[in-house]
CSV table of C-alpha atoms in Angstrom, one decimal:
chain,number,residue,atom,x,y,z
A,1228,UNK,CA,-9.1,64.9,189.1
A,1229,UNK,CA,-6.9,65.0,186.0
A,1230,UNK,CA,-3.5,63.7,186.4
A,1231,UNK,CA,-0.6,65.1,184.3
A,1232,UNK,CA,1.0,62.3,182.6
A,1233,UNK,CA,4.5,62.0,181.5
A,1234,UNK,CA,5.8,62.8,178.1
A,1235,UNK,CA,6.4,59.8,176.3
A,1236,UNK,CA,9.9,58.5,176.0
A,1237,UNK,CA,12.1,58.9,173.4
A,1238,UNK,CA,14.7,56.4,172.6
A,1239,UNK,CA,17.9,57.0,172.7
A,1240,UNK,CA,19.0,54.3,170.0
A,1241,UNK,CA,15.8,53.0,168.5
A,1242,UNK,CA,17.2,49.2,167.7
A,1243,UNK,CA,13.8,48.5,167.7
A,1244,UNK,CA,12.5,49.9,164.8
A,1245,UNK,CA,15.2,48.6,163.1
A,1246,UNK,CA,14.5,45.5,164.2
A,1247,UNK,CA,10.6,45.4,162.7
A,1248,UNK,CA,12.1,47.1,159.3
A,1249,UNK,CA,14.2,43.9,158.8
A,1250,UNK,CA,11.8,41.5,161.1
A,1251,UNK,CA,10.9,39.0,158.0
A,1252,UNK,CA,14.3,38.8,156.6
A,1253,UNK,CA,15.9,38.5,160.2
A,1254,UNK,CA,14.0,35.6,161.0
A,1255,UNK,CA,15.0,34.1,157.8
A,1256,UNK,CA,18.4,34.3,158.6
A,1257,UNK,CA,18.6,32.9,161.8
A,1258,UNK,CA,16.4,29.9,160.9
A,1259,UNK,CA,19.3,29.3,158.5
A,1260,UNK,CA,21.7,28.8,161.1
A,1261,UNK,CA,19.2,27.0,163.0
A,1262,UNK,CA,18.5,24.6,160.2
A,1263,UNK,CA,22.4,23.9,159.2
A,1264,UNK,CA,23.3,24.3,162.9
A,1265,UNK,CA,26.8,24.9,162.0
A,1266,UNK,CA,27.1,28.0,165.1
A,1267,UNK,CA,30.8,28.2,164.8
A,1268,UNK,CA,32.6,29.4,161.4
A,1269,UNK,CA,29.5,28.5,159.2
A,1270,UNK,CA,29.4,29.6,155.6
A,1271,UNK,CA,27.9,33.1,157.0
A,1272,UNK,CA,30.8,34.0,158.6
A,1273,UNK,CA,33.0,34.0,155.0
A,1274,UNK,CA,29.9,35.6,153.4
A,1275,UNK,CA,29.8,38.7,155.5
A,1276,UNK,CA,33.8,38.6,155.6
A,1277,UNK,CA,33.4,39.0,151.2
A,1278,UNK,CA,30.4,41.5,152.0
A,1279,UNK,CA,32.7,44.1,154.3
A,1280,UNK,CA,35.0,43.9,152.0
A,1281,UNK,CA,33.3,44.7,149.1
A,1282,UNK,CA,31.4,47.5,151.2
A,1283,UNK,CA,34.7,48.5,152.6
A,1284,UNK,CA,37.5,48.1,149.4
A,1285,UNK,CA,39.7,46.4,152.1
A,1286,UNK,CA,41.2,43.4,150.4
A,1287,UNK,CA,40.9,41.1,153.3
A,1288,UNK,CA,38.3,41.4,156.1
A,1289,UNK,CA,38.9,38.8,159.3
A,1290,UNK,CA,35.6,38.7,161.6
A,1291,UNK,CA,36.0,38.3,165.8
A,1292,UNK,CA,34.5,38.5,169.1
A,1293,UNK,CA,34.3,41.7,169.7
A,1294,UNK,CA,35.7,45.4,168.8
A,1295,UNK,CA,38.1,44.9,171.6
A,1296,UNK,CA,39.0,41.4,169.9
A,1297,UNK,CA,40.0,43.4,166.8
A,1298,UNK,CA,42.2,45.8,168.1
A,1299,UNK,CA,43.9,43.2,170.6
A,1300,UNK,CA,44.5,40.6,167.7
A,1301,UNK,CA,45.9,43.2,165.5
A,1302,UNK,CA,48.6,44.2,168.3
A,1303,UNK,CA,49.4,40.2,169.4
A,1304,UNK,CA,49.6,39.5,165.4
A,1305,UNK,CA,52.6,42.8,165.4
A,1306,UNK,CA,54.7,41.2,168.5
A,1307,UNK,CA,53.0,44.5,170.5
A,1308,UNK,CA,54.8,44.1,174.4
A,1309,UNK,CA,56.8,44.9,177.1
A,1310,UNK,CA,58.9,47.7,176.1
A,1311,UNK,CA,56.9,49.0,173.4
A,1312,UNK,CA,54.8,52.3,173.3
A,1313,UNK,CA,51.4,52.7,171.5
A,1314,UNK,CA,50.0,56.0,170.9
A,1315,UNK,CA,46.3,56.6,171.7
A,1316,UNK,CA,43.8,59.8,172.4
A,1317,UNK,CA,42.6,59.9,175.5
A,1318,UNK,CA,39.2,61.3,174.8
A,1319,UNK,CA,37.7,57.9,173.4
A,1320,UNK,CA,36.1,54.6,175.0
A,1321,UNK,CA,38.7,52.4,177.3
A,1322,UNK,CA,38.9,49.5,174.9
A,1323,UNK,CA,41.4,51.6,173.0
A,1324,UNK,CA,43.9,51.9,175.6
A,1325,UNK,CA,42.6,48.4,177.4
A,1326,UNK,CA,44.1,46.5,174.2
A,1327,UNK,CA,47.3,48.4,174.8
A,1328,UNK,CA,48.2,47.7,178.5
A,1329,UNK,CA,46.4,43.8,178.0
A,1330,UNK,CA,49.3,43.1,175.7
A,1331,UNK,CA,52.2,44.3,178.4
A,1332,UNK,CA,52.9,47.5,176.0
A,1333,UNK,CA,52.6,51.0,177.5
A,1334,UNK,CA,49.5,53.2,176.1
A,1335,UNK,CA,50.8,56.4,176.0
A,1336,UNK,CA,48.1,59.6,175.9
A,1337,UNK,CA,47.8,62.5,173.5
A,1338,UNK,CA,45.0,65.0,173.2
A,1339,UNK,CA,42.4,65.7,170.3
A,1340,UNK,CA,41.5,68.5,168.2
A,1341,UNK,CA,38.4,70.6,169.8
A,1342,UNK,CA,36.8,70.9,166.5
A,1343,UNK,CA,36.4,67.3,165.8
A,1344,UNK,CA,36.7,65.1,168.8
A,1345,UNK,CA,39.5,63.3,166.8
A,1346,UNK,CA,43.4,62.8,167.5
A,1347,UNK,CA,45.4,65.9,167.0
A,1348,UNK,CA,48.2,65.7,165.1
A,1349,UNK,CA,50.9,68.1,167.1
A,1350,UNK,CA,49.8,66.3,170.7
A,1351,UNK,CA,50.8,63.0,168.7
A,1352,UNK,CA,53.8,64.3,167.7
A,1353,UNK,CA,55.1,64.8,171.1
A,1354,UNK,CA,53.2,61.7,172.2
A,1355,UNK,CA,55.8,59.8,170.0
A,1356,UNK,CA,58.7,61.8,171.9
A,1357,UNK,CA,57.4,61.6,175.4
A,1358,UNK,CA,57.6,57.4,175.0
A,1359,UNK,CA,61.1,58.0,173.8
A,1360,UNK,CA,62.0,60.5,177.1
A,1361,UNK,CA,60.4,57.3,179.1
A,1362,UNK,CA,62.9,54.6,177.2
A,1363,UNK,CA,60.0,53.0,175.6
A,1364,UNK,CA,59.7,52.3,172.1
A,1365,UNK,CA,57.2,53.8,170.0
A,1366,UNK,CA,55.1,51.0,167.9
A,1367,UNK,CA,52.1,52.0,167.1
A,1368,UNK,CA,49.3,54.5,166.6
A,1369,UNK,CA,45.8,54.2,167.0
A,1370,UNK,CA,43.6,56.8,165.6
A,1371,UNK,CA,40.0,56.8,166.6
A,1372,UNK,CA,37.2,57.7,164.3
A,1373,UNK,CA,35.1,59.1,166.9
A,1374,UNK,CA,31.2,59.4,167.4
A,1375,UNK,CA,31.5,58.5,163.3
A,1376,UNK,CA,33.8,60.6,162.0
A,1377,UNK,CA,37.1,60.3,160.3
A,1378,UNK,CA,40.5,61.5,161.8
A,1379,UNK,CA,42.8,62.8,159.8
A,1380,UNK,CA,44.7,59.9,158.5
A,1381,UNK,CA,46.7,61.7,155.7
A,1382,UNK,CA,48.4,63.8,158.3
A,1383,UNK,CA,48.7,61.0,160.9
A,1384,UNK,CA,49.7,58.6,158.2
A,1385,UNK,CA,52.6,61.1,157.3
A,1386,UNK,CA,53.9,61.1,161.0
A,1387,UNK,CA,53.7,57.9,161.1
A,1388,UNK,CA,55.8,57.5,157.9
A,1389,UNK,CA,58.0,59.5,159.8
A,1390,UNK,CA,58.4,57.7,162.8
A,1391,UNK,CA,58.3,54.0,161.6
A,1392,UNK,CA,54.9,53.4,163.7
A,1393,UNK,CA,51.8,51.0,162.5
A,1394,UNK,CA,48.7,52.0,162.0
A,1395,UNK,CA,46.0,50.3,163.2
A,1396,UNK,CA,42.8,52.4,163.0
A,1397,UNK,CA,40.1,51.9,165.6
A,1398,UNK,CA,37.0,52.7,163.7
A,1399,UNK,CA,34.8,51.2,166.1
A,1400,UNK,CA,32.5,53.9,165.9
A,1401,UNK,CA,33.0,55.4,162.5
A,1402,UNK,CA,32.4,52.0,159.9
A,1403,UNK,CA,30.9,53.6,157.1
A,1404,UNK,CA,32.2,56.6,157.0
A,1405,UNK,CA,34.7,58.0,154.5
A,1406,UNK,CA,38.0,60.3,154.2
A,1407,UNK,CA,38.4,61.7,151.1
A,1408,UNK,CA,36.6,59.9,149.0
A,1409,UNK,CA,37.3,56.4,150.1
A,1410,UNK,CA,35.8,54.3,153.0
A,1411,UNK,CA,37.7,53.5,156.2
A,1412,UNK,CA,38.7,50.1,155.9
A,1413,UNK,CA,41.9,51.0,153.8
A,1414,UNK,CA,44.1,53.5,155.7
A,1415,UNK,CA,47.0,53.0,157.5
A,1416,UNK,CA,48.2,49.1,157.8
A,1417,UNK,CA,44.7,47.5,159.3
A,1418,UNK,CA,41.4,48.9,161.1
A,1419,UNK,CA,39.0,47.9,163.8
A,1420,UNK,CA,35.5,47.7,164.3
A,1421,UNK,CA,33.1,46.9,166.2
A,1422,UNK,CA,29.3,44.8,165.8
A,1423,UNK,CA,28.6,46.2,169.4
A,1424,UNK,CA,24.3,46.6,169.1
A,1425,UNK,CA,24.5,50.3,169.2
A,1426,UNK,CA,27.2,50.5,166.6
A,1427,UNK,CA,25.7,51.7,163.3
A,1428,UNK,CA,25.9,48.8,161.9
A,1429,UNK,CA,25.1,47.1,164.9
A,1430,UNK,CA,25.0,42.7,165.3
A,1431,UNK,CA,22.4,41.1,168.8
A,1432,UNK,CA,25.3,40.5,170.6
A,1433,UNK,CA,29.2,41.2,170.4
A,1434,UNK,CA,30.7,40.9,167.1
A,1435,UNK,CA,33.9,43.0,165.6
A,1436,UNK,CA,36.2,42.7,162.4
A,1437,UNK,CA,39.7,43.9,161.1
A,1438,UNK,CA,40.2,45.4,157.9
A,1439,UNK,CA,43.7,44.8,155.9
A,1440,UNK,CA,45.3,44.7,152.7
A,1441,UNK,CA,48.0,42.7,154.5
A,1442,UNK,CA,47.4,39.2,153.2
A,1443,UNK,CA,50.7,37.8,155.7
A,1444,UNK,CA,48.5,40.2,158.3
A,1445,UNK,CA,45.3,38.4,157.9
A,1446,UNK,CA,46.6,34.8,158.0
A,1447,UNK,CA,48.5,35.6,161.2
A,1448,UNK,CA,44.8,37.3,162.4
A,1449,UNK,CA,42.6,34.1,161.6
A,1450,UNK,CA,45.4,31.8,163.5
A,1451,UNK,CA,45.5,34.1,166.6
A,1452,UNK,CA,41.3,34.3,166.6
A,1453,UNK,CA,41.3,30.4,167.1
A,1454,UNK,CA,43.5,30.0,169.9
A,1455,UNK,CA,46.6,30.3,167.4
A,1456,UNK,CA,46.1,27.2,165.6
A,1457,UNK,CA,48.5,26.3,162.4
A,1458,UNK,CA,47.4,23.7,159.8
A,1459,UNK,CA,46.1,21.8,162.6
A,1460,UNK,CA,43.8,22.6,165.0
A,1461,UNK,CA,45.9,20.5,168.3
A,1462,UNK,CA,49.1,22.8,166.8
A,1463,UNK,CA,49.1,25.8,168.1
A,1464,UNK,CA,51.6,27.7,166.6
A,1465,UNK,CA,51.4,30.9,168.3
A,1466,UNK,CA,49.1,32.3,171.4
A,1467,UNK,CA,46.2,33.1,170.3
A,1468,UNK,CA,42.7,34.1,171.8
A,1469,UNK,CA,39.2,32.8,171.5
A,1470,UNK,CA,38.2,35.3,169.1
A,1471,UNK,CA,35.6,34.3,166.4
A,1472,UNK,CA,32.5,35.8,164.8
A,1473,UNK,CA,29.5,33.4,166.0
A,1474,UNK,CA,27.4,32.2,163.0
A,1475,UNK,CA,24.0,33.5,164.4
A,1476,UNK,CA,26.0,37.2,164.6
A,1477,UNK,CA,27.1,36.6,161.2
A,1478,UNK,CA,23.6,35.8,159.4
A,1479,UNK,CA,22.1,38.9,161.0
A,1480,UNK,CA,24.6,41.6,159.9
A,1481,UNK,CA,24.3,40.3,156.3
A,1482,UNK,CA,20.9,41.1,156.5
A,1483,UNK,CA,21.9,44.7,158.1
A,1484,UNK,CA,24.4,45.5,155.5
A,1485,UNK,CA,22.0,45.4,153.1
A,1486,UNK,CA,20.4,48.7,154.6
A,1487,UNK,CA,23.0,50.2,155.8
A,1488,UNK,CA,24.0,53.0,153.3
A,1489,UNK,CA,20.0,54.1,153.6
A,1490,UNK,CA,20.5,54.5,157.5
A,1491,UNK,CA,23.5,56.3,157.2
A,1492,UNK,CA,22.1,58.6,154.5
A,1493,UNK,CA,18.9,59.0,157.2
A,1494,UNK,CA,21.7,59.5,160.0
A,1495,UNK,CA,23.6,62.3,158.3
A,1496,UNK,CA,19.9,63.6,157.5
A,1497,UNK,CA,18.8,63.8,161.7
A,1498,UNK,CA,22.6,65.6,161.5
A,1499,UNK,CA,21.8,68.5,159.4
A,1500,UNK,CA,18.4,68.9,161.6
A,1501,UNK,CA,19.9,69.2,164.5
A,1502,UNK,CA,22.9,71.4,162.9
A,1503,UNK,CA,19.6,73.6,161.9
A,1504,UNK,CA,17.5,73.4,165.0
A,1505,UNK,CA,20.6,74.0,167.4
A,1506,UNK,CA,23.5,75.6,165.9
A,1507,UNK,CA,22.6,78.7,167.2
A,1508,UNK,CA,22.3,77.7,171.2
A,1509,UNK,CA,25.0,75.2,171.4
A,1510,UNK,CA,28.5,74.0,169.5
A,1511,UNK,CA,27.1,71.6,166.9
A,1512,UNK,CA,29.8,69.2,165.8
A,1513,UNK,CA,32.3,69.9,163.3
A,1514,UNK,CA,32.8,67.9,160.2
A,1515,UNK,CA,35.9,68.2,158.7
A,1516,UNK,CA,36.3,68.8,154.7
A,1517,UNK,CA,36.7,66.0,152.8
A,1518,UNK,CA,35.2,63.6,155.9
A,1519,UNK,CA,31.5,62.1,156.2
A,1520,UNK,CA,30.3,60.5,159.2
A,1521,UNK,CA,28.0,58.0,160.2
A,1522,UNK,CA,26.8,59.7,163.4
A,1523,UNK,CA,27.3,57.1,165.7
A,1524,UNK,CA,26.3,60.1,168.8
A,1525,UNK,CA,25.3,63.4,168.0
A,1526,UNK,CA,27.7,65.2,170.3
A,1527,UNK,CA,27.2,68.7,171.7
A,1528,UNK,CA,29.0,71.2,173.7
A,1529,UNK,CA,27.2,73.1,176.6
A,1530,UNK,CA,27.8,77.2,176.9
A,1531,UNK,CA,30.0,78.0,179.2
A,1532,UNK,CA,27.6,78.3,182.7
A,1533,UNK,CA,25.5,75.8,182.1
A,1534,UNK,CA,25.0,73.1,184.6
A,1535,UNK,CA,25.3,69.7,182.7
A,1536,UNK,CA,23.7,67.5,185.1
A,1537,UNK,CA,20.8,70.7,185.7
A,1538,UNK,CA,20.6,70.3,181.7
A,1539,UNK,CA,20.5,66.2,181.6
A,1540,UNK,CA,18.0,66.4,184.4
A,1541,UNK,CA,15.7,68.8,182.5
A,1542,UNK,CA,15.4,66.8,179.5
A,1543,UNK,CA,15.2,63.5,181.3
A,1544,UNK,CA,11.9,64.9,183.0
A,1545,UNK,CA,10.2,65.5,179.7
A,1546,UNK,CA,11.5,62.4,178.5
A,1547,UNK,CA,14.5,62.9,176.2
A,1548,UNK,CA,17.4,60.4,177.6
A,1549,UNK,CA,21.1,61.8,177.0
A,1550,UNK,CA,24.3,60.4,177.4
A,1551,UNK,CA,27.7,61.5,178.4
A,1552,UNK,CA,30.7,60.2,175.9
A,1553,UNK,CA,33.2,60.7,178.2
A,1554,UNK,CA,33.0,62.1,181.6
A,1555,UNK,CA,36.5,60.9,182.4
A,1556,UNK,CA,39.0,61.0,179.4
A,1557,UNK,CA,41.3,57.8,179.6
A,1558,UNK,CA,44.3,59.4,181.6
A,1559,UNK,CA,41.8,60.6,184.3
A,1560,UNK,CA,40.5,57.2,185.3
A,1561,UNK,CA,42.0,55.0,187.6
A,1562,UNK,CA,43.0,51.8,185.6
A,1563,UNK,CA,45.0,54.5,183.2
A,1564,UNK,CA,45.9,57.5,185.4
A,1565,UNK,CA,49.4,56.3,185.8
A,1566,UNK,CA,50.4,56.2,182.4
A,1567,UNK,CA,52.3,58.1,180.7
A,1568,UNK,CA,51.2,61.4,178.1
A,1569,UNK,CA,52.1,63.6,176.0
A,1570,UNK,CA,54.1,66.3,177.0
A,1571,UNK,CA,52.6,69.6,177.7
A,1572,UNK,CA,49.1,67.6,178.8
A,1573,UNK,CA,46.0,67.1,177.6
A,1574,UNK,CA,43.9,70.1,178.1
A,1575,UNK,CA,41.6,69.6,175.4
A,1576,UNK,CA,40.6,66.2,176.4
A,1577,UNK,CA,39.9,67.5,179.5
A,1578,UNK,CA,37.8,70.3,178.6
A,1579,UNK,CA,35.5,68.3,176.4
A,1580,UNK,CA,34.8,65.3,178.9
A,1581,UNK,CA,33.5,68.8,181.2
A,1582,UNK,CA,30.8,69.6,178.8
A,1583,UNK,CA,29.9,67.3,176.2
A,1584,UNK,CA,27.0,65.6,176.0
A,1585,UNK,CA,25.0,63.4,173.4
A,1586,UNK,CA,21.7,63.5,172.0
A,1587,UNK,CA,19.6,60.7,170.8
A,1588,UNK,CA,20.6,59.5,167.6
A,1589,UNK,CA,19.8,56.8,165.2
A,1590,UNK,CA,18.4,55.8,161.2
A,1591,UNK,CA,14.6,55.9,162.5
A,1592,UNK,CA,14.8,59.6,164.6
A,1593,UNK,CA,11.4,60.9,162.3
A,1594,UNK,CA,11.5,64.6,162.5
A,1595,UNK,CA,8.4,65.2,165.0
A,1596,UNK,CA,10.2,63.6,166.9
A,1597,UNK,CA,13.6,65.3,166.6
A,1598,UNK,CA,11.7,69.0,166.3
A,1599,UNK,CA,11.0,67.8,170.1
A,1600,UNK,CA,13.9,67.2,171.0
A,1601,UNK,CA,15.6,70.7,169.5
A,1602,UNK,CA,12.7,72.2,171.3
A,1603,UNK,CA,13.5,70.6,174.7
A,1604,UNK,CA,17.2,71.1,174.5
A,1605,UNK,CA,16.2,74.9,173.5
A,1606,UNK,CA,14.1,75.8,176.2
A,1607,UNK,CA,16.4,73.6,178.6
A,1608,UNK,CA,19.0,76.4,177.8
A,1609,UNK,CA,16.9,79.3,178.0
A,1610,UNK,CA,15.4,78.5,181.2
């Protein structure tokens, strides 16, 4: 009796075959660490802090924890609290509003542009005004380079200007991409990232960075990611978190760097193939002029009708995982519903967490692989 077997599956982020690309000199790496056994702040830690920035231009570069370390140390290291108002999209991961509300300051949410996913510029505007109307002061801003790409920072820089806010850009998802020529790393006062394994550049483990020309910024940022130690480690001058890079995390994204502006060339490559294969059927993303992206998700929109889950399910059953980036924007979920947003609301954010969804995407998608996918996702609609 012949059996009907199931289509083999395809990964969503193949860390794996990165993995066996870099397998010899991985090894080598960590049997460094294991030889000099020095696991915290080793010499690997200040290597891949020169590395970023060289890669990034950013004059100073101060490794942590995580990409929720980043952004939190950033806000302590600026006095962020009670009172104070910091103004983030709502369409993005939580850790952008989490650092927020962790430090006692209010998140406050604006909406994003429907072409690109990122933080639009009007919503932020009256973002910035709705904190006032609330007495709160406004602070900060965090643009978010989301699923890779570049916000606007010129024109967010400018309102910023305006309005005497910091800011601190959450690249967490777009390191290696640029705006305008130049890498993100260097706009506004400092950016975060994050080493998260499915990152682009991606450590085994949890592993983040900031990115600042700010020298007084970056001293205050390596105190505060060691419990807030001064020139002695039993005076702590300030409170502080523990926030450091581990070694181990260290050695291996040296040895990822090294590839990195290959996978995202082979990144924005799988773009332009699915641009090709789909941009008739569904909305492809958008990037901006003068913006490249390192395609952390390939993020698409459904036509208005079709059934998302009916769609997910589809593809799941011939073996093509997808992924939802976000179901819930921020001011929709329940540890963030009751703060404040920008006035007039945030319909867009709310219309894109209804129908987007996100394809596999990674340095190793080989193009049989992808033509199956376009062909799945094709006849998923049709059907």
């Amino acid at each position: 009796m012949n059996q009907h077997m199931p289509p083999e599956p395809v990964p969503f982020i193949d860390i794996g075959a990165q993995r066996r690309r870099l397998g010899k000199s991985i090894d080598a790496a960590v049997a460094r660490v294991l030889a000099h056994c020095q696991f915290i702040n080793g010499p690997e830690v200040a290597d891949l802090e020169a590395r970023l920035a060289e890669f990034s231009g950013a004059k100073h570069v101060v490794s942590c924890a995580s990409g929720t370390d980043a952004l939190l140390m950033v806000l302590m290291a600026r006095n962020i609290g009670r009172g104070d108002a910091v103004i983030c999209p709502s369409f993005t991961f939580c850790a952008t509003g989490e650092a927020v509300a962790l430090t006692g300051a209010t998140p406050v949410f604006v909406d994003v542009d429907e072409a690109t996913f990122n933080m639009d510029v009007a919503s932020l505007r009256r973002g910035v005004a709705a904190a006032r109307k609330q007495g709160l002061k406004p602070r900060v801003v965090i643009p978010v380079d989301l699923f890779g790409q570049s916000a606007d920072h010129d024109a967010i820089g400018a309102v910023a200007e305006a309005e005497g806010l910091f800011v601190l850009d959450d690249a967490a998802q777009g390191f290696g991409a640029s705006y305008k020529g130049r890498r993100l790393g260097t706009y506004g006062h400092a950016t975060a990232t994050s080493f998260f394994p499915a990152k682009p550049l991606g450590c085994f483990g949890d592993g983040g960075a900031v990115f600042t020309d700010d020298a007084e910024l970056a001293a205050t940022l390596r105190s505060i990611r060691v419990h807030g130690q001064g020139a002695d480690k039993y005076d702590n001058v300030r409170l502080g978190l523990t926030g450091r890079l581990d070694t181990m995390q260290a050695a291996i994204l040296i040895e990822k760097l090294k590839i990195f502006d290959d996978e995202i060339a082979a990144r924005n490559r799988a773009a332009e193939r699915y641009a090709q294969g789909l941009g008739n059927v569904v909305t492809v993303p958008h990037l901006a002029r003068n913006c490249s992206s390192v395609w952390a998700q390939y993020t698409i929109r459904l036509p208005g009708g079709c059934d998302r889950d009916v769609f997910a399910a589809m593809l799941k059953e011939q073996g093509i995982p997808t992924a939802i980036y976000y179901a819930k924007s921020l001011h929709q979920q329940t540890a963030y519903r009751d703060y404040p947003v920008a006035d007039g609301g945030l319909p867009v954010s709310e219309k894109l967490s209804g129908d987007v969804i996100s394809l596999p995407m990674h340095a190793y998608l080989d193009e049989p692989t992808q033509d199956r996918i376009i062909r799945t996702v094709r006849r998923a609609l049709s059907s």
